[in-house]
């Protein structure tokens, strides 16, 4: 992971020709991923995190949806509360796993009735007790089909209700999809196969994509380059995890198949204490964010794991925190560690 400053990076074909605008209105987009509380005791802690993240003025927050729809109720409850009690724009995750087309239709209608106007359409991972992904006999097979279903349902609602049609003009339905810088390990797919899938999602009506986690800017920039060459024009937002916890990084590697660079693990392992490790991890994450933004990324999507401290430290270090905090301490460059 490079520790070079923006001025030291070697420009490439994907580096913006002019420096990133510094005006607040032109700030790169910032967004967070949250998941519903796993038990009632975790709810107050999650809400404290949400309030802290809200101060960073994110463009949206996404709310995950467990395998097989196991968090359907809690996801809907969290999205409803975000809509009613915060200024945040929630994006509801949806998956095809273990659900018939009729059931997915009902779920989408529930969200739309709640006022949700943004979705992240995913094929989804199989439940923990299944080794292979199997579509529901009466369900959807791909994320592209889910995107098509969302567009069809919105069109039908607008066709049957002038009020819905008017609201759709004021708040158009937004559909996001996933992208995989190294290919989708869950399907054994290559990057080229994922680019083809991303193009199909775009043709089905996707508005933008959010990537799976990665640890080197070139992984993201390479995906964008291949996608553009293939005809993908929708924005592709890099998904970033604050790299402060080695155990979590290794768990992410296990779940996603995305290897954690040994240099990053060595950097964290050389820390004198927990605070030093946190600062080293944040500095590495800041370098990654700066690398993708300098390469033309429209913004960053932070995987928070329902914790706000590392996410806000990362945004503060990258000058993207929207005034959520006043500076507390300098974050050293990795070259100084």
Short mmCIF file of C-alpha atoms in Angstrom, two decimals:
data_model
loop_
_atom_site.label_atom_id
_atom_site.label_comp_id
_atom_site.label_asym_id
_atom_site.label_seq_id
_atom_site.Cartn_x
_atom_site.Cartn_y
_atom_site.Cartn_z
CA UNK A 1 0.00 0.00 0.00
CA UNK A 2 1.58 3.21 -1.12
CA UNK A 3 2.40 5.93 1.34
CA UNK A 4 3.03 8.48 -1.38
CA UNK A 5 1.32 11.81 -1.26
CA UNK A 6 -0.98 12.90 -4.07
CA UNK A 7 1.78 14.98 -5.61
CA UNK A 8 4.19 12.02 -5.55
CA UNK A 9 1.88 9.54 -7.25
CA UNK A 10 2.63 8.77 -10.87
CA UNK A 11 -0.32 9.96 -12.99
CA UNK A 12 -2.05 7.32 -15.08
CA UNK A 13 -4.89 7.15 -17.53
CA UNK A 14 -7.41 7.08 -14.69
CA UNK A 15 -6.03 10.00 -12.70
CA UNK A 16 -8.10 13.15 -12.91
CA UNK A 17 -6.50 15.81 -15.09
CA UNK A 18 -7.07 18.52 -12.51
CA UNK A 19 -6.90 18.44 -8.70
CA UNK A 20 -10.01 17.44 -6.80
CA UNK A 21 -12.21 20.45 -6.00
CA UNK A 22 -12.02 21.49 -2.38
CA UNK A 23 -15.34 23.34 -2.18
CA UNK A 24 -17.79 21.70 0.21
CA UNK A 25 -20.40 21.31 -2.51
CA UNK A 26 -17.89 19.30 -4.54
CA UNK A 27 -16.80 17.04 -1.69
CA UNK A 28 -16.55 13.41 -2.83
CA UNK A 29 -19.57 11.43 -1.73
CA UNK A 30 -19.35 9.75 1.66
CA UNK A 31 -21.51 6.84 2.72
CA UNK A 32 -21.56 4.12 5.37
CA UNK A 33 -22.73 0.54 5.67
CA UNK A 34 -24.66 -0.52 8.77
CA UNK A 35 -26.29 -3.79 9.79
CA UNK A 36 -29.34 -4.31 12.01
CA UNK A 37 -28.59 -5.02 15.70
CA UNK A 38 -28.12 -8.74 16.31
CA UNK A 39 -29.87 -8.51 19.68
CA UNK A 40 -31.87 -5.87 21.58
CA UNK A 41 -28.92 -5.03 23.83
CA UNK A 42 -26.92 -3.83 20.81
CA UNK A 43 -29.57 -1.37 19.65
CA UNK A 44 -28.54 1.57 21.91
CA UNK A 45 -24.90 1.24 20.85
CA UNK A 46 -25.91 1.14 17.19
CA UNK A 47 -28.03 4.24 17.58
CA UNK A 48 -25.14 6.10 19.24
CA UNK A 49 -23.03 5.14 16.23
CA UNK A 50 -25.72 6.36 13.83
CA UNK A 51 -25.92 9.72 15.57
CA UNK A 52 -22.14 10.11 15.42
CA UNK A 53 -22.04 9.18 11.73
CA UNK A 54 -24.91 11.53 10.93
CA UNK A 55 -22.71 14.45 12.00
CA UNK A 56 -20.43 13.67 9.04
CA UNK A 57 -23.33 14.49 6.68
CA UNK A 58 -23.10 11.30 4.59
CA UNK A 59 -24.84 11.14 1.25
CA UNK A 60 -26.44 7.83 2.23
CA UNK A 61 -26.17 4.85 4.53
CA UNK A 62 -26.82 1.28 3.42
CA UNK A 63 -28.51 -1.28 5.67
CA UNK A 64 -27.64 -4.93 5.17
CA UNK A 65 -30.07 -7.80 4.73
CA UNK A 66 -28.98 -11.16 6.13
CA UNK A 67 -28.61 -14.33 4.10
CA UNK A 68 -31.98 -15.85 3.33
CA UNK A 69 -33.70 -12.70 4.54
CA UNK A 70 -33.04 -13.57 8.17
CA UNK A 71 -32.91 -9.88 9.16
CA UNK A 72 -35.92 -8.84 7.08
CA UNK A 73 -37.86 -7.52 10.08
CA UNK A 74 -34.96 -5.80 11.82
CA UNK A 75 -33.68 -4.34 8.55
CA UNK A 76 -37.06 -2.83 7.86
CA UNK A 77 -37.32 -1.51 11.43
CA UNK A 78 -33.91 0.14 11.22
CA UNK A 79 -34.62 1.67 7.80
CA UNK A 80 -37.97 2.98 9.06
CA UNK A 81 -36.33 4.62 12.07
CA UNK A 82 -33.61 6.17 9.92
CA UNK A 83 -36.29 7.68 7.69
CA UNK A 84 -38.37 9.00 10.58
CA UNK A 85 -35.77 10.14 13.11
CA UNK A 86 -32.70 11.21 11.14
CA UNK A 87 -31.68 13.25 8.13
CA UNK A 88 -30.01 10.18 6.62
CA UNK A 89 -30.91 8.66 3.27
CA UNK A 90 -31.08 4.87 3.78
CA UNK A 91 -30.41 2.34 1.04
CA UNK A 92 -32.05 -1.00 1.79
CA UNK A 93 -30.14 -4.12 0.78
CA UNK A 94 -32.11 -6.83 -1.02
CA UNK A 95 -31.02 -10.36 -1.95
CA UNK A 96 -32.36 -13.21 -4.04
CA UNK A 97 -31.38 -15.94 -1.56
CA UNK A 98 -34.07 -18.39 -0.45
CA UNK A 99 -36.92 -16.14 -1.54
CA UNK A 100 -39.54 -16.54 -4.25
CA UNK A 101 -40.31 -13.78 -6.72
CA UNK A 102 -43.64 -13.24 -4.97
CA UNK A 103 -41.96 -12.90 -1.58
CA UNK A 104 -39.38 -10.46 -2.93
CA UNK A 105 -42.20 -8.45 -4.48
CA UNK A 106 -43.92 -8.23 -1.09
CA UNK A 107 -40.70 -7.14 0.61
CA UNK A 108 -40.09 -4.43 -1.99
CA UNK A 109 -43.66 -3.19 -1.67
CA UNK A 110 -43.22 -2.97 2.12
CA UNK A 111 -40.10 -0.86 1.74
CA UNK A 112 -41.68 1.38 -0.89
CA UNK A 113 -44.73 1.90 1.32
CA UNK A 114 -42.37 2.98 4.12
CA UNK A 115 -40.92 5.65 1.84
CA UNK A 116 -37.70 3.90 0.84
CA UNK A 117 -36.49 5.13 -2.54
CA UNK A 118 -33.08 3.47 -2.74
CA UNK A 119 -32.06 -0.20 -2.89
CA UNK A 120 -28.88 -2.23 -3.21
CA UNK A 121 -29.75 -5.25 -5.34
CA UNK A 122 -27.60 -8.29 -4.58
CA UNK A 123 -27.65 -11.93 -5.53
CA UNK A 124 -26.61 -12.62 -1.95
CA UNK A 125 -24.53 -15.29 -0.24
CA UNK A 126 -25.89 -18.71 0.69
CA UNK A 127 -26.84 -19.36 4.33
CA UNK A 128 -24.02 -20.61 6.56
CA UNK A 129 -25.26 -24.20 6.39
CA UNK A 130 -25.12 -24.29 2.57
CA UNK A 131 -21.89 -24.65 0.62
CA UNK A 132 -23.31 -23.72 -2.78
CA UNK A 133 -25.68 -20.97 -3.82
CA UNK A 134 -29.00 -22.37 -5.01
CA UNK A 135 -31.80 -20.17 -6.37
CA UNK A 136 -35.30 -20.56 -5.01
CA UNK A 137 -37.39 -22.73 -7.38
CA UNK A 138 -39.69 -19.75 -7.98
CA UNK A 139 -37.08 -17.09 -7.34
CA UNK A 140 -34.54 -14.92 -9.07
CA UNK A 141 -31.16 -16.15 -10.21
CA UNK A 142 -29.09 -12.97 -10.52
CA UNK A 143 -28.81 -9.45 -9.25
CA UNK A 144 -29.67 -8.25 -12.76
CA UNK A 145 -33.06 -9.95 -12.47
CA UNK A 146 -33.58 -8.25 -9.11
CA UNK A 147 -32.79 -4.86 -10.67
CA UNK A 148 -35.32 -5.57 -13.43
CA UNK A 149 -37.94 -6.53 -10.84
CA UNK A 150 -37.41 -3.29 -8.92
CA UNK A 151 -37.82 -1.24 -12.09
CA UNK A 152 -40.93 -3.19 -13.11
CA UNK A 153 -42.60 -2.76 -9.72
CA UNK A 154 -41.92 0.96 -9.72
CA UNK A 155 -43.36 1.30 -13.23
CA UNK A 156 -46.49 -0.63 -12.24
CA UNK A 157 -47.03 1.50 -9.13
CA UNK A 158 -46.67 4.68 -11.16
CA UNK A 159 -49.02 3.39 -13.88
CA UNK A 160 -51.76 2.69 -11.34
CA UNK A 161 -51.42 5.86 -9.26
CA UNK A 162 -50.94 9.45 -10.45
CA UNK A 163 -49.75 10.28 -6.93
CA UNK A 164 -47.07 7.59 -7.06
CA UNK A 165 -46.06 8.78 -10.52
CA UNK A 166 -45.68 12.34 -9.22
CA UNK A 167 -43.65 11.22 -6.21
CA UNK A 168 -41.43 9.17 -8.51
CA UNK A 169 -40.62 12.29 -10.50
CA UNK A 170 -39.67 14.17 -7.34
CA UNK A 171 -37.80 11.24 -5.75
CA UNK A 172 -36.81 8.80 -8.47
CA UNK A 173 -36.12 5.20 -7.52
CA UNK A 174 -32.39 4.57 -7.16
CA UNK A 175 -30.89 1.10 -7.58
CA UNK A 176 -27.32 0.23 -6.64
CA UNK A 177 -25.46 -3.02 -7.30
CA UNK A 178 -22.22 -4.66 -6.20
CA UNK A 179 -18.89 -4.80 -8.01
CA UNK A 180 -15.84 -6.93 -7.26
CA UNK A 181 -12.35 -5.52 -7.92
CA UNK A 182 -10.75 -8.98 -7.81
CA UNK A 183 -13.72 -10.93 -9.17
CA UNK A 184 -16.42 -12.51 -7.03
CA UNK A 185 -14.73 -15.23 -4.98
CA UNK A 186 -18.14 -16.52 -3.85
CA UNK A 187 -18.92 -17.53 -7.42
CA UNK A 188 -15.39 -18.34 -8.49
CA UNK A 189 -15.65 -15.52 -11.00
CA UNK A 190 -12.85 -13.49 -12.50
CA UNK A 191 -12.72 -9.73 -12.78
CA UNK A 192 -13.64 -10.03 -16.47
CA UNK A 193 -16.71 -12.06 -15.56
CA UNK A 194 -17.71 -9.51 -12.96
CA UNK A 195 -17.32 -6.69 -15.48
CA UNK A 196 -19.69 -8.58 -17.80
CA UNK A 197 -22.11 -9.00 -14.90
CA UNK A 198 -21.81 -5.31 -14.05
CA UNK A 199 -22.66 -4.41 -17.63
CA UNK A 200 -25.74 -6.64 -17.44
CA UNK A 201 -26.79 -4.93 -14.21
CA UNK A 202 -26.40 -1.54 -15.86
CA UNK A 203 -28.53 -2.66 -18.80
CA UNK A 204 -31.17 -3.90 -16.33
CA UNK A 205 -31.41 -0.41 -14.84
CA UNK A 206 -28.73 -0.07 -12.14
CA UNK A 207 -27.75 3.51 -11.30
CA UNK A 208 -24.38 2.95 -9.62
CA UNK A 209 -22.20 0.26 -8.07
CA UNK A 210 -20.42 -0.17 -4.73
CA UNK A 211 -17.36 -2.39 -4.62
CA UNK A 212 -16.46 -5.18 -2.31
CA UNK A 213 -13.59 -4.43 0.06
CA UNK A 214 -10.06 -4.19 -1.36
CA UNK A 215 -6.73 -3.09 0.06
CA UNK A 216 -4.80 -1.59 -2.85
CA UNK A 217 -5.92 1.32 -5.02
CA UNK A 218 -4.81 -0.44 -8.19
CA UNK A 219 -7.44 -3.15 -7.62
CA UNK A 220 -10.20 -0.55 -7.79
CA UNK A 221 -8.64 1.46 -10.61
CA UNK A 222 -8.09 -1.70 -12.66
CA UNK A 223 -11.75 -2.68 -12.26
CA UNK A 224 -12.91 0.77 -13.34
CA UNK A 225 -10.61 0.71 -16.36
CA UNK A 226 -11.90 -2.68 -17.54
CA UNK A 227 -15.49 -1.71 -16.86
CA UNK A 228 -15.22 1.50 -18.87
CA UNK A 229 -13.59 -0.36 -21.75
CA UNK A 230 -16.53 -2.80 -21.69
CA UNK A 231 -19.13 -0.05 -21.85
CA UNK A 232 -20.01 0.35 -18.17
CA UNK A 233 -20.77 4.03 -17.58
CA UNK A 234 -22.44 4.06 -14.15
CA UNK A 235 -20.45 5.42 -11.19
CA UNK A 236 -18.45 2.81 -9.26
CA UNK A 237 -17.95 3.73 -5.61
CA UNK A 238 -15.03 2.09 -3.79
CA UNK A 239 -15.94 0.18 -0.63
CA UNK A 240 -13.35 0.78 2.11
CA UNK A 241 -12.84 -0.89 5.49
CA UNK A 242 -10.82 1.02 8.11
CA UNK A 243 -7.73 -1.17 8.48
CA UNK A 244 -7.23 -0.91 12.23
CA UNK A 245 -8.06 -4.43 13.47
CA UNK A 246 -5.92 -7.32 12.18
CA UNK A 247 -8.37 -9.94 13.45
CA UNK A 248 -11.23 -8.31 11.57
CA UNK A 249 -9.15 -8.02 8.42
CA UNK A 250 -8.35 -11.72 8.53
CA UNK A 251 -12.02 -12.51 9.09
CA UNK A 252 -12.91 -10.37 6.06
CA UNK A 253 -10.29 -12.28 4.07
CA UNK A 254 -11.89 -15.56 5.14
CA UNK A 255 -15.40 -14.43 4.21
CA UNK A 256 -14.62 -12.65 0.94
CA UNK A 257 -11.54 -14.38 -0.38
CA UNK A 258 -9.83 -10.98 -0.71
CA UNK A 259 -6.28 -11.39 0.65
CA UNK A 260 -4.95 -8.88 3.15
CA UNK A 261 -1.48 -7.68 2.08
CA UNK A 262 1.23 -9.04 4.35
CA UNK A 263 2.79 -5.57 4.40
CA UNK A 264 -0.37 -4.20 6.03
CA UNK A 265 -0.46 -6.96 8.64
CA UNK A 266 3.25 -6.37 9.34
CA UNK A 267 2.61 -2.64 9.70
CA UNK A 268 -0.13 -3.24 12.28
CA UNK A 269 1.84 -5.96 14.02
CA UNK A 270 4.79 -3.62 14.59
CA UNK A 271 2.67 -1.23 16.66
CA UNK A 272 3.74 -0.49 20.24
CA UNK A 273 0.21 -0.56 21.63
CA UNK A 274 -3.46 -0.43 20.62
CA UNK A 275 -3.47 3.32 20.03
CA UNK A 276 -0.36 3.10 17.86
CA UNK A 277 -1.94 0.25 15.89
CA UNK A 278 -5.12 2.28 15.38
CA UNK A 279 -3.15 5.28 14.10
CA UNK A 280 -1.11 3.09 11.76
CA UNK A 281 -4.27 1.47 10.39
CA UNK A 282 -6.01 4.80 9.87
CA UNK A 283 -2.98 6.22 8.07
CA UNK A 284 -2.92 3.23 5.72
CA UNK A 285 -6.65 3.63 5.10
CA UNK A 286 -6.24 7.34 4.41
CA UNK A 287 -3.56 6.52 1.84
CA UNK A 288 -5.95 4.08 0.17
CA UNK A 289 -8.79 6.61 0.10
CA UNK A 290 -6.53 9.28 -1.32
CA UNK A 291 -5.28 6.84 -3.94
CA UNK A 292 -8.75 6.02 -5.27
CA UNK A 293 -9.94 9.62 -5.13
CA UNK A 294 -6.85 10.83 -6.97
CA UNK A 295 -7.63 8.12 -9.52
CA UNK A 296 -11.11 9.56 -10.15
CA UNK A 297 -13.39 7.76 -7.69
CA UNK A 298 -16.60 9.75 -7.08
CA UNK A 299 -16.56 9.06 -3.35
CA UNK A 300 -16.05 6.37 -0.73
CA UNK A 301 -18.34 3.88 0.99
CA UNK A 302 -17.13 2.93 4.49
CA UNK A 303 -17.83 -0.49 5.97
CA UNK A 304 -18.32 0.54 9.61
CA UNK A 305 -19.16 -2.76 11.33
CA UNK A 306 -21.53 -0.59 13.37
CA UNK A 307 -18.63 1.33 14.94
CA UNK A 308 -18.04 4.99 14.30
CA UNK A 309 -14.64 5.85 15.77
CA UNK A 310 -12.45 4.33 13.06
CA UNK A 311 -14.81 5.47 10.28
CA UNK A 312 -14.73 9.08 11.46
CA UNK A 313 -10.98 9.00 12.08
CA UNK A 314 -10.56 7.82 8.49
CA UNK A 315 -12.76 10.57 7.11
CA UNK A 316 -11.03 13.17 9.28
CA UNK A 317 -7.63 12.06 8.03
CA UNK A 318 -8.84 12.25 4.43
CA UNK A 319 -10.49 15.65 5.02
CA UNK A 320 -13.92 14.18 4.26
CA UNK A 321 -15.60 14.32 7.67
CA UNK A 322 -17.89 17.22 6.81
CA UNK A 323 -16.98 19.05 10.00
CA UNK A 324 -18.13 16.18 12.21
CA UNK A 325 -15.16 16.77 14.49
CA UNK A 326 -12.52 19.32 15.20
CA UNK A 327 -9.03 17.93 14.67
CA UNK A 328 -7.81 16.02 17.73
CA UNK A 329 -4.39 14.79 16.77
CA UNK A 330 -2.17 14.50 13.74
CA UNK A 331 -2.23 11.15 11.96
CA UNK A 332 1.36 10.22 11.05
CA UNK A 333 2.34 9.14 7.58
CA UNK A 334 3.22 5.49 7.19
CA UNK A 335 6.69 6.67 6.14
CA UNK A 336 7.15 8.02 9.68
CA UNK A 337 6.21 4.76 11.39
#
